[in-house]
Short mmCIF file of C-alpha atoms and ligand atoms in Angstrom, two decimals:
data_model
loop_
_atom_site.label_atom_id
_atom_site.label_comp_id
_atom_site.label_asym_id
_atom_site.label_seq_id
_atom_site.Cartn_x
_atom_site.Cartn_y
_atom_site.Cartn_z
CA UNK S 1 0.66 14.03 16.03
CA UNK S 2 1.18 13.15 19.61
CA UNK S 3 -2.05 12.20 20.09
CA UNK S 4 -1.92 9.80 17.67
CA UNK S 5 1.13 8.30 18.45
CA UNK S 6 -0.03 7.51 21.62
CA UNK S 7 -3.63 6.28 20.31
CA UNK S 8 -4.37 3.01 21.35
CA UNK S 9 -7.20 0.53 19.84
CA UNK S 10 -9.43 -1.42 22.54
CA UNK S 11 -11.60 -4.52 20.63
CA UNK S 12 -13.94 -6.42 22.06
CA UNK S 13 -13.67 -9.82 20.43
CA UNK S 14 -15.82 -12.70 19.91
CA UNK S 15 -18.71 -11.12 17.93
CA UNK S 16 -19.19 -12.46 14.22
CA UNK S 17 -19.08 -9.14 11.80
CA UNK S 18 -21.86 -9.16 9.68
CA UNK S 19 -23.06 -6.16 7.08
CA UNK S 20 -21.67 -4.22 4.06
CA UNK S 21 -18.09 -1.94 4.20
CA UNK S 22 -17.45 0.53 1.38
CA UNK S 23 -13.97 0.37 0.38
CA UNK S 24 -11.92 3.37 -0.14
CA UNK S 25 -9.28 4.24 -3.02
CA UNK S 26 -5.99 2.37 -2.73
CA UNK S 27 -3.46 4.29 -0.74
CA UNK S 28 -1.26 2.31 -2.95
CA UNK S 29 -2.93 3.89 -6.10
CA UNK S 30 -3.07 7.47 -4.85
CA UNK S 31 0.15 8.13 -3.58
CA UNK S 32 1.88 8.13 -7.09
CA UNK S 33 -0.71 9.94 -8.71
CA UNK S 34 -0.74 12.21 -6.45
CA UNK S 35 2.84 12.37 -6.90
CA UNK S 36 2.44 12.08 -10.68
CA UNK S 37 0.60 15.65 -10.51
CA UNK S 38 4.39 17.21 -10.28
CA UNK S 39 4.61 16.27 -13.94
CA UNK S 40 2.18 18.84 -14.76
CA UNK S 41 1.55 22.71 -13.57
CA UNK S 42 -2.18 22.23 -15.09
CA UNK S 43 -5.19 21.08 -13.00
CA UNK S 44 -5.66 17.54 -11.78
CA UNK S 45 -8.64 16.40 -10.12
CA UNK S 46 -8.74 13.45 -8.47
CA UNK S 47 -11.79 11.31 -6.84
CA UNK S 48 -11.82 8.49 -4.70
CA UNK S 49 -8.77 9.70 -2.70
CA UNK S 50 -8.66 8.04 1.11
CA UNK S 51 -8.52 10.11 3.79
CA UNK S 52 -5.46 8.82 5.15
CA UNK S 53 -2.31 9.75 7.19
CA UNK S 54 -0.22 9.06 4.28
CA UNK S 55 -2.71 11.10 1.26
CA UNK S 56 -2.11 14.56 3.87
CA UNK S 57 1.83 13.67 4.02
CA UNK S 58 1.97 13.64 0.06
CA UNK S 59 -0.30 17.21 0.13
CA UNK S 60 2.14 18.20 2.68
CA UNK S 61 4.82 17.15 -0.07
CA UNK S 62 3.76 18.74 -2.67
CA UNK S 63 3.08 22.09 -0.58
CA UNK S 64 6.62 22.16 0.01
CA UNK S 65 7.56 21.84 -3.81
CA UNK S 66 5.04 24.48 -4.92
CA UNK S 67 1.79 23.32 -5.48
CA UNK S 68 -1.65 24.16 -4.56
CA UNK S 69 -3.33 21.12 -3.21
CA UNK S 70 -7.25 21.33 -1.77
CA UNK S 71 -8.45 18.05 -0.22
CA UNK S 72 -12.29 17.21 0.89
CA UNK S 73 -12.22 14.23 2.96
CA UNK S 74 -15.81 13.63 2.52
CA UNK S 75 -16.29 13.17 -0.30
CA UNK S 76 -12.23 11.92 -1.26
CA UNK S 77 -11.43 15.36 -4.27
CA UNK S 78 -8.57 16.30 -4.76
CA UNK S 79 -7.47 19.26 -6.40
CA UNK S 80 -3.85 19.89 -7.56
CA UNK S 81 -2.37 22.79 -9.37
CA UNK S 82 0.05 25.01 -10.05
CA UNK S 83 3.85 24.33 -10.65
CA UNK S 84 7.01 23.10 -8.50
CA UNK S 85 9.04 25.72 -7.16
CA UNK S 86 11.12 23.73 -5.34
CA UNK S 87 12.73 20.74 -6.08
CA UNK S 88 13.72 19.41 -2.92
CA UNK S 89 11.62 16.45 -0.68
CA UNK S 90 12.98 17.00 2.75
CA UNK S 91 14.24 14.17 5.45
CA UNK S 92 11.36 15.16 7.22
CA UNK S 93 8.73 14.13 4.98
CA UNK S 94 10.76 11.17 3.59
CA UNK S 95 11.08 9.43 6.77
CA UNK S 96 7.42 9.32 7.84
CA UNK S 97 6.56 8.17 4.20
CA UNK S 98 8.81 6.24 2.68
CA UNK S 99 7.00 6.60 -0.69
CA UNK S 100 8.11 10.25 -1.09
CA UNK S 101 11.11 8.57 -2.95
CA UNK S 102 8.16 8.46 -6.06
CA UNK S 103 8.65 12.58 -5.79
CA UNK S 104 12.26 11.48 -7.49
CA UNK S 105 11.40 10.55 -10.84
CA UNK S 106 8.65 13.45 -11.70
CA UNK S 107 10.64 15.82 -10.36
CA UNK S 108 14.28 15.37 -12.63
CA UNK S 109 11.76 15.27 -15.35
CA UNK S 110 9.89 18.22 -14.98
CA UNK S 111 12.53 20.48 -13.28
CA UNK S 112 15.41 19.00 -14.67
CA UNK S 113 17.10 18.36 -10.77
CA UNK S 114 15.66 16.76 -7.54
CA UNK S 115 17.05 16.03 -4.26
CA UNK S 116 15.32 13.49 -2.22
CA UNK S 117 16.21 12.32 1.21
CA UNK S 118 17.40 9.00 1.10
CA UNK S 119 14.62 6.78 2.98
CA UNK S 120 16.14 5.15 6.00
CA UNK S 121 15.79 1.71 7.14
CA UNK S 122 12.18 0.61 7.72
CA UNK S 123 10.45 -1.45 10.53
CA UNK S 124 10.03 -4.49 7.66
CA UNK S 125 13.63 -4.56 6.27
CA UNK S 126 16.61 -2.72 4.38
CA UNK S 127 14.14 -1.84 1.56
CA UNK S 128 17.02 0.02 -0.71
CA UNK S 129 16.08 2.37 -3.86
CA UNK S 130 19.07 1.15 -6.05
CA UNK S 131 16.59 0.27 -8.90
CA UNK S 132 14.97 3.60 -9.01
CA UNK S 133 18.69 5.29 -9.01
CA UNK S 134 19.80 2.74 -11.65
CA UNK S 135 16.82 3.34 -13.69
CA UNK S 136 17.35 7.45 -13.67
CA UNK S 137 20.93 6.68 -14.73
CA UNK S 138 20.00 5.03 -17.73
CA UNK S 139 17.47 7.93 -18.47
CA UNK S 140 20.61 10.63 -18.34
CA UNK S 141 20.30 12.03 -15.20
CA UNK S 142 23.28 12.41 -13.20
CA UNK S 143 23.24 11.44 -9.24
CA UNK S 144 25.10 11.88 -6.20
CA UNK S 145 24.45 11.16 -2.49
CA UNK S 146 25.55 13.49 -0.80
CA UNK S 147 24.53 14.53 3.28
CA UNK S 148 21.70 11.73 3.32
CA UNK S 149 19.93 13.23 -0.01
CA UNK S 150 19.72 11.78 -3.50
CA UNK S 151 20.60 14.38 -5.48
CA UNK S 152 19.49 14.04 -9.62
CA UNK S 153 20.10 16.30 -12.84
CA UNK S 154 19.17 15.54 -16.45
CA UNK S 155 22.18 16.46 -17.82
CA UNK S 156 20.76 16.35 -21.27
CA UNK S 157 19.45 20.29 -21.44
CA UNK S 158 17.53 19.70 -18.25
CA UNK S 159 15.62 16.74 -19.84
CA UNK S 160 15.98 13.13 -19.32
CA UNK S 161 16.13 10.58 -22.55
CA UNK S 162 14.49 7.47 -23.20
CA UNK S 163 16.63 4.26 -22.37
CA UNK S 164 16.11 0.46 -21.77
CA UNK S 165 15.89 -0.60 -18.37
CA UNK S 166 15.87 -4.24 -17.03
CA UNK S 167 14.40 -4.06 -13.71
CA UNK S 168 17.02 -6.60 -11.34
CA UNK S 169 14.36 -7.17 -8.92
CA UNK S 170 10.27 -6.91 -9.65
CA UNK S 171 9.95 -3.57 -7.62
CA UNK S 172 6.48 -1.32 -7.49
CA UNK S 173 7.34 1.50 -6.71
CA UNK S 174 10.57 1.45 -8.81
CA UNK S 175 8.84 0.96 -11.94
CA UNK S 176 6.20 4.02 -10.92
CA UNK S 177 9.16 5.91 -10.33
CA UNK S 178 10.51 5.19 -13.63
CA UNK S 179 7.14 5.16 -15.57
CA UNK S 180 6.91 8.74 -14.58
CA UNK S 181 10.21 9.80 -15.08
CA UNK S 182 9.87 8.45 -18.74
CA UNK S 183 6.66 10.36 -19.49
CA UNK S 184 8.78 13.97 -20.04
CA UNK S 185 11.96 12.08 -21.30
CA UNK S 186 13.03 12.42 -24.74
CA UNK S 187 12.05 9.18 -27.02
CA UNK S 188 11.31 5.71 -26.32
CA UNK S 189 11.62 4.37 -22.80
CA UNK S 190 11.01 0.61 -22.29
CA UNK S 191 10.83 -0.84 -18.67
CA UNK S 192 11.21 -5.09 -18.67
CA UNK S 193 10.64 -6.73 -15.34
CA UNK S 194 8.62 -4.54 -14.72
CA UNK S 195 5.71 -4.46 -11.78
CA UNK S 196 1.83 -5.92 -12.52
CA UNK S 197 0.82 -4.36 -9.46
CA UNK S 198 -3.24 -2.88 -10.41
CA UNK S 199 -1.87 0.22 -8.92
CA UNK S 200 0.79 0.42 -11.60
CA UNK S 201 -1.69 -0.07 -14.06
CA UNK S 202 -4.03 2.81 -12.38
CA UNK S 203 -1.29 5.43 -12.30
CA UNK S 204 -0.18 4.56 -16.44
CA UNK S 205 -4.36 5.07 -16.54
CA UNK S 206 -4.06 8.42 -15.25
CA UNK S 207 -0.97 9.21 -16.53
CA UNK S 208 -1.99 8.96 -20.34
CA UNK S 209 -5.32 10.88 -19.32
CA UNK S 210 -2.71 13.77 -18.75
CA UNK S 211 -1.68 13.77 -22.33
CA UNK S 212 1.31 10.59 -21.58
CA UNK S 213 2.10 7.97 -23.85
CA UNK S 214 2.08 4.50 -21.30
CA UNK S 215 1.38 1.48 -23.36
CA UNK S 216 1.80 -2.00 -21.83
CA UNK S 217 1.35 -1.11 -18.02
CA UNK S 218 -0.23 -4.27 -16.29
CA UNK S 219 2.71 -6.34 -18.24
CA UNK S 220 6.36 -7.17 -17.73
CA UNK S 221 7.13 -4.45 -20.69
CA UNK S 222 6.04 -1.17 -20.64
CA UNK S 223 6.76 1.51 -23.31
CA UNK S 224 6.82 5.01 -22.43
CA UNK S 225 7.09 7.81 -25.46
CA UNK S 226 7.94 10.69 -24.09
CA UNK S 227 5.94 13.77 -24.73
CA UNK S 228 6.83 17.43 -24.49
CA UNK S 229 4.17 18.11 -21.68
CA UNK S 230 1.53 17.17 -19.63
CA UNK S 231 -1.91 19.02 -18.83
CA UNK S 232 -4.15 18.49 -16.31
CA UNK S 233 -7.32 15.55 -16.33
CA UNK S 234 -9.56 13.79 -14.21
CA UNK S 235 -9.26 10.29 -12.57
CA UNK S 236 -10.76 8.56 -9.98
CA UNK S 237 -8.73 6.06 -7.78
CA UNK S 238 -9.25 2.24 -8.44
CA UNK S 239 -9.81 0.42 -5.30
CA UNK S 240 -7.78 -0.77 -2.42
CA UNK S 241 -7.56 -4.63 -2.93
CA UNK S 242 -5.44 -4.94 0.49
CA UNK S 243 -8.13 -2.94 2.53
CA UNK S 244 -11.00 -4.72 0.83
CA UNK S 245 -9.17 -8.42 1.89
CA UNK S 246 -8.37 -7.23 4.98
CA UNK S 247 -12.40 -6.54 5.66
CA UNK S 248 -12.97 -10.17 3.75
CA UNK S 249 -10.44 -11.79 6.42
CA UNK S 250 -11.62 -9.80 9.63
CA UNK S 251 -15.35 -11.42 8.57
CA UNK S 252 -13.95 -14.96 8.06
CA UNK S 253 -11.50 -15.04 10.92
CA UNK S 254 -14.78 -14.01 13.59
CA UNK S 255 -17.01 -16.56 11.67
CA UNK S 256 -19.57 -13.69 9.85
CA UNK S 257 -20.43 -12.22 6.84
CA UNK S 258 -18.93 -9.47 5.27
CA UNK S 259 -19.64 -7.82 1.73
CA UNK S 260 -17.38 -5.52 0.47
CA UNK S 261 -18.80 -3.13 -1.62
CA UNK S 262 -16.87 -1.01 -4.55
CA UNK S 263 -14.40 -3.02 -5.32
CA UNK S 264 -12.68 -4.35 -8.28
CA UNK S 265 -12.72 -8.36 -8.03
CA UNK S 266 -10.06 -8.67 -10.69
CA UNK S 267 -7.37 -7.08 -8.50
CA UNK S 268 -8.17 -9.76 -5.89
CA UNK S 269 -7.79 -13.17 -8.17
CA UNK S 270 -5.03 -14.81 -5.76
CA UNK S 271 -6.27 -13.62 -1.93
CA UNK S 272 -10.05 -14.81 -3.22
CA UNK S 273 -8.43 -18.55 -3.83
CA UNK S 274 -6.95 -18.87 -0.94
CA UNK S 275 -9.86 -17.42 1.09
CA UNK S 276 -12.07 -20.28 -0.78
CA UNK S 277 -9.36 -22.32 0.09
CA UNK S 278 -9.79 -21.72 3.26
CA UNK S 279 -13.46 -22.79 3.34
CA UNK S 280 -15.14 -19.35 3.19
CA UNK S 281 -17.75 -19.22 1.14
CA UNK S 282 -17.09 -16.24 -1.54
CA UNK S 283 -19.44 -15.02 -3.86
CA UNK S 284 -18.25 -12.66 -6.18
CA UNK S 285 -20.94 -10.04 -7.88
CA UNK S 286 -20.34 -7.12 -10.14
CA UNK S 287 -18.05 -4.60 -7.79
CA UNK S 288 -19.15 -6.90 -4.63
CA UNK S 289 -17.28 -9.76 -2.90
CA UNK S 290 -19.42 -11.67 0.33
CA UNK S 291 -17.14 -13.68 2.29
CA UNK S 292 -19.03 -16.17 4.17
CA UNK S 293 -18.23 -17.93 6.95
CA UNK S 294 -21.24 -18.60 8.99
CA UNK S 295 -21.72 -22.36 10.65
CA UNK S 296 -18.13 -23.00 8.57
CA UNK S 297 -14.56 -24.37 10.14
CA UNK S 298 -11.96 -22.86 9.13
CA UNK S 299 -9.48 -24.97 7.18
CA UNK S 300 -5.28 -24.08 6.88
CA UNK S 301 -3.92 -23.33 3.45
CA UNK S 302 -0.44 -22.58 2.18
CA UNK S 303 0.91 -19.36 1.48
CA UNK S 304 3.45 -18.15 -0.50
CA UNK S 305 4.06 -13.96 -1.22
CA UNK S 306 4.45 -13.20 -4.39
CA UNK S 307 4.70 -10.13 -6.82
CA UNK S 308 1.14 -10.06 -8.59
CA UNK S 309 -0.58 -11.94 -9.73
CA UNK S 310 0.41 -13.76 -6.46
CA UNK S 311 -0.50 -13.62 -3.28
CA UNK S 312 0.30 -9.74 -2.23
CA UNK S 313 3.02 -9.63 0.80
CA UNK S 314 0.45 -6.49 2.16
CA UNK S 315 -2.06 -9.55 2.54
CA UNK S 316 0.48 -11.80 4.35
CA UNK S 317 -0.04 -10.79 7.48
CA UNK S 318 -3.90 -10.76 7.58
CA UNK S 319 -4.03 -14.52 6.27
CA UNK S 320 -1.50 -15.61 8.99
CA UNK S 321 -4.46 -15.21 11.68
CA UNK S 322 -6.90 -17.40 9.88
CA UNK S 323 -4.04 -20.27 9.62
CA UNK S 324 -3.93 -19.23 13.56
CA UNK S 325 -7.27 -20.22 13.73
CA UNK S 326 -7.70 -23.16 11.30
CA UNK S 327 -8.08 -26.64 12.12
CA UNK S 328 -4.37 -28.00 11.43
CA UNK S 329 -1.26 -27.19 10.44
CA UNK S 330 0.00 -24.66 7.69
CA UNK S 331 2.60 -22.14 6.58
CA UNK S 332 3.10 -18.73 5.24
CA UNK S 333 6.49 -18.21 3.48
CA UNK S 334 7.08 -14.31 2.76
CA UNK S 335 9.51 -14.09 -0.17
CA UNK S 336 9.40 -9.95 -0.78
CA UNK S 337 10.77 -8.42 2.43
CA UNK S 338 12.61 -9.81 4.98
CA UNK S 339 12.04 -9.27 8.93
CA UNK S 340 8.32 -8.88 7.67
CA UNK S 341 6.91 -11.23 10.88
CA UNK S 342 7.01 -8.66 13.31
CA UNK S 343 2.83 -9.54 14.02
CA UNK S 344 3.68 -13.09 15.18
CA UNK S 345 5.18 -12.43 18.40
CA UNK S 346 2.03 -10.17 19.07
CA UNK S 347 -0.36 -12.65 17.84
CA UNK S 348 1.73 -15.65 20.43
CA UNK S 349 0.97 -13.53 23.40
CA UNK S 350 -2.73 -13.69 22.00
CA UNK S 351 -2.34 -17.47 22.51
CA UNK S 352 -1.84 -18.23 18.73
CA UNK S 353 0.85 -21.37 18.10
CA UNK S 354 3.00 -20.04 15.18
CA UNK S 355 6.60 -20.30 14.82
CA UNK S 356 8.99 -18.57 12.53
CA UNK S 357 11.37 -20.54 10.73
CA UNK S 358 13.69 -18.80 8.24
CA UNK S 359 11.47 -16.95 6.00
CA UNK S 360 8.48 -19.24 6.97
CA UNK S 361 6.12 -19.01 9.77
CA UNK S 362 4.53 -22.70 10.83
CA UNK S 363 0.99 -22.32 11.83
CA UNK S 364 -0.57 -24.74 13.74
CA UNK S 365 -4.33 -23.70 14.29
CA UNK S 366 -5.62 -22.96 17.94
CA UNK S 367 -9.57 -23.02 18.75
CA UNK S 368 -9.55 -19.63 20.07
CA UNK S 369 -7.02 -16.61 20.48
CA UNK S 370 -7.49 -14.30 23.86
CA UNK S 371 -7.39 -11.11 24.15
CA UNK S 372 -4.11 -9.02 25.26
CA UNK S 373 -1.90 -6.02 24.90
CA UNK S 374 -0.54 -5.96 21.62
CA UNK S 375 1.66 -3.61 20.03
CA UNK S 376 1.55 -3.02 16.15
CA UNK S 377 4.69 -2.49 14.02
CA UNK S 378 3.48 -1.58 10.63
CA UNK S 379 0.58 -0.72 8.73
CA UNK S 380 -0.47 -4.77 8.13
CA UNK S 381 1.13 -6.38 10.90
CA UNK S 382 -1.60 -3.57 12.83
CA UNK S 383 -4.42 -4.68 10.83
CA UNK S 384 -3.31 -8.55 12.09
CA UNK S 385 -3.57 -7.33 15.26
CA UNK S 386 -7.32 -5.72 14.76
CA UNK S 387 -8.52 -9.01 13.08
CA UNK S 388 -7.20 -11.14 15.75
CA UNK S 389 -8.72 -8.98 18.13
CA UNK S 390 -12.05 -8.85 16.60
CA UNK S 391 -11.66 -12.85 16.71
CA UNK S 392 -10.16 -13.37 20.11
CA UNK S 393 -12.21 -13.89 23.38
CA UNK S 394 -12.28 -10.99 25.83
CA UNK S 395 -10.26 -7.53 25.50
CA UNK S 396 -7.14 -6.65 23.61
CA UNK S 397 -5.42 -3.07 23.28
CA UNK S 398 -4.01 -2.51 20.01
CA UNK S 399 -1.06 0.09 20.75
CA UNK S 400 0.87 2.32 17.84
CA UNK S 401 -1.93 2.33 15.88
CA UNK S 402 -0.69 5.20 13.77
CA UNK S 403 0.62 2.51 11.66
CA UNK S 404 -2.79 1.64 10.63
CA UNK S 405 -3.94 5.22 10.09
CA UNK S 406 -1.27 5.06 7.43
CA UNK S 407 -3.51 2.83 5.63
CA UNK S 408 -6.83 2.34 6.57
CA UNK S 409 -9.55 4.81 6.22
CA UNK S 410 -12.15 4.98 8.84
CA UNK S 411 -11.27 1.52 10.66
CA UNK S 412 -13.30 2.49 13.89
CA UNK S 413 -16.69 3.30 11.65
CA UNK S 414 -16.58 0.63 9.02
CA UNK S 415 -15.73 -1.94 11.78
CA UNK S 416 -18.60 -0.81 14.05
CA UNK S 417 -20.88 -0.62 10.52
CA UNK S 418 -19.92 -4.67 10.85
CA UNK S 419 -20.96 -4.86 14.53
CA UNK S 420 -17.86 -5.01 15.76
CA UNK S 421 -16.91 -3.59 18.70
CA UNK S 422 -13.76 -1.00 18.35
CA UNK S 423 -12.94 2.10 20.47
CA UNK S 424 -10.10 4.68 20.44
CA UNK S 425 -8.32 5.36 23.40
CA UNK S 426 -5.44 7.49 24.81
C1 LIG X 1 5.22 -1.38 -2.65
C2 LIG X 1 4.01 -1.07 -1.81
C3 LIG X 1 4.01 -1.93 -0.55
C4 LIG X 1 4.14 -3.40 -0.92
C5 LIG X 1 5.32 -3.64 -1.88
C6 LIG X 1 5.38 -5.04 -2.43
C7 LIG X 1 3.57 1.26 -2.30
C8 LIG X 1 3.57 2.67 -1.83
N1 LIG X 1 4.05 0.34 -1.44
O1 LIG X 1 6.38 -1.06 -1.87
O2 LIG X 1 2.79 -1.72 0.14
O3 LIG X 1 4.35 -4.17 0.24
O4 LIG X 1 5.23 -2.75 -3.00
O5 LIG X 1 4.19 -5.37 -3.06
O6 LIG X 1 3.10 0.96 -3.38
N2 LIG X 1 14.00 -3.51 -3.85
C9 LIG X 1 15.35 -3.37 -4.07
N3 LIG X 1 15.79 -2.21 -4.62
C10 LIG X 1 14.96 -1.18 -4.94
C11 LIG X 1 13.58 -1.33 -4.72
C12 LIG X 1 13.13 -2.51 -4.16
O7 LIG X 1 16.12 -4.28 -3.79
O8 LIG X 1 15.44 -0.15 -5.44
C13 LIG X 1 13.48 -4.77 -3.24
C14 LIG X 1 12.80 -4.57 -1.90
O9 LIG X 1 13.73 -4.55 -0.84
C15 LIG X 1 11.88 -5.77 -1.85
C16 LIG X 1 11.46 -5.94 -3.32
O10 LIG X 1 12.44 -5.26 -4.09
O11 LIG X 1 12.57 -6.91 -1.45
C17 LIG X 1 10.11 -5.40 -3.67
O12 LIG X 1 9.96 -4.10 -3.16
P1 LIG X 1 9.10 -2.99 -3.90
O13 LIG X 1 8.15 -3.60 -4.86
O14 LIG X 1 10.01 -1.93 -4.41
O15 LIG X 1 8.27 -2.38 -2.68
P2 LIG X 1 7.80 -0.91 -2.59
O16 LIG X 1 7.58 -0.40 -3.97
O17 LIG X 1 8.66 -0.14 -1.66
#
């Protein structure tokens, strides 16, 4: 762990990527189903899993409750089975993934209690779990904080019950939480305001493969019927829509080509128009998407985060280096988290001319960005910082870049499969 805390990325900037990238399961995706797998003590097997910093916390998670977990990074199974035997997610695990809170909801329902360390702050604002706590409330279980834990119990016989709950806020994780809480709950649950997130979709996918009742997930209503049990299935991950823009923007920002390859083009409806937008040429076919860029300028568009179907906040980050590097003036406004603009300092010192205002960061497009040192400060703001890079004239050293093993499966190889030029240092 030491070692890759103190891993460092050193780019080479100025070549145009060019080639193919396979993209990898959605971390997004895999980290409630893998946390969905509490729900049952029968076997799941998973494909398409990323082999990512954050996939081996949730093993390590579900270790500690009882499971048996086998991973092969190669080819991305996952087997999980066995039962819980322990109901509690430590402070440990909690703070170096913050969406160990999604261990909450399975576990009141399947064990009848939980305690889960309350997730401190976070490097891109308060981020509070009221709506998952609210939600549990209305499902019967009974919680207390207590020492820096959340500590839940159905107090209906050890089981939850169906209820109505009216998400305040559109929150993704919240409604996971929730969605799989409901699954074991006696009766009717109904979420409204809920999340459209694809990845909500994919875990309600996998969910009713394990015997569940989801209907509606992809919608602002979803109807869980609660079912005595779960047993084990099969699924394979649907793809990561933030890596597979992230890829599409590191090819347009350096003026190249880039295909992404296994994708699901739906899931990408909002990023695409704004990339097109932005003058790349995108060509969309079957699981594919080409962004090209080649002998093109690139021009500034106007971005505004949004739940989905808008543009993702994950993705806000990324597009703030092409407006860097557009011909003109632009702005991105981030309306999900605050104190989420912790890249643009990093991406000034690379000689970018941004400026935060409020929630709003005015972009006024520079030629060229220069290599520098550059620290990262979350899993996106990092992959900003690797994009720039990759676009910048000269050297830059990407530091903390444990952020973007979080999220990002093989960046060294699938940026060097683009001919770009990426090495990991200590
Ligand atoms: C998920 C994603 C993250 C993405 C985010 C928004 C995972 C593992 N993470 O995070 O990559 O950036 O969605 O698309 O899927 N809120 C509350 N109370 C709550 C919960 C949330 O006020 O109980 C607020 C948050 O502070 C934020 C907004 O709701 O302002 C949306 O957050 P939410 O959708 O919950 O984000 P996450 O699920 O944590």
């Amino acid at each position: 762990m030491t070692g890759l805390k103190t891993a460092k990325f050193k780019i080479v900037g100025g070549k145009a990527l060019d080639g193919e990238v396979v993209i990898s399961g959605a971390k997004n995706a895999a980290l409630p189903i893998l946390l969905s797998t509490i729900l049952t003590d029968e076997k799941v097997c998973l494909k398409n899993v990323p082999d990512l910093a954050d996939v081996k916390t949730s093993f390590k998670l579900l270790q500690d409750l009882g499971k048996k977990c086998s991973f092969e990074a190669e080819t991305g199974v996952a087997v999980i089975e066995g039962g819980v035997t322990s109901h509690v997610a430590s402070y440990e695990l909690v703070k170096t993934m913050r969406a160990s809170i999604m261990a909450l909801g399975p576990l009141v329902a399947y064990a009848g209690s939980a305690e889960v360390s309350l997730p401190g702050g976070c490097a891109i604002g308060a981020r509070p779990v009221d709506l998952h706590i609210k939600g549990l409330k209305e499902m019967g279980a009974q919680i207390n904080l207590d020492d820096g834990y959340i500590k839940a119990n159905a107090i209906g016989a050890g089981r939850l019950h169906g209820g109505h709950i009216i998400m305040d806020k559109v929150s993704v994780t919240g409604t996971e939480n929730l969605m799989m809480a409901a699954c074991l709950a006696d009766g009717t649950t109904v979420i409204d305001n809920a999340a459209l997130e694809p990845e909500v979709e994919d875990l309600a996918k996998c969910l009713n493969k394990m015997g569940a009742n989801v209907k509606g997930a992809g919608t602002s209503r979803i109807e869980i019927e609660g079912v005595e049990k779960l047993h084990g299935c099969d699924h394979s991950v649907v793809a990561d829509r933030i890596e597979a823009g992230t890829y599409l923007i590191a090819g347009i920002a350096t003026g190249g080509i880039v295909t992404c390859c296994n994708t699901l083009p739906s899931t990408l409806d909002a990023v695409l128009q704004k990339l097109r937008e932005a003058n790349a040429l995108i060509t969309v076919d079957g699981t594919s998407i080409t962004a090209d860029m080649r002998n093109r300028q690139i021009k500034p568009v106007t971005v505004v985060t949004a739940p989905h179907p808008g543009f993702p906040t994950d993705m806000q980050a990324q597009i703030t280096v092409l407006n860097a590097l557009a011909s003109g003036v632009s702005s991105v406004t981030e309306t999900i988290f605050e104190n989420r603009f912790m890249h643009i300092a990093e991406l000034i010192r690379m000689g970018a001319k941004l400026e935060i205002k409020g929630n709003t960061v005015i972009c006024e497009g520079v030629t060229r960005l220069k290599g520098a040192q550059v620290m990262s400060s979350d899993l996106r703001a990092s992959a900003s910082l690797v994009i720039a890079g990759l676009a910048a004239e000269g050297t830059t050293i990407v530091d903390r870049i444990y952020h973007m093993d979080r999220g990002y499966e093989h960046i060294e190889k699938k940026v060097r499969g683009l001919g770009g030029e990426i090495e990991r240092i200590y």
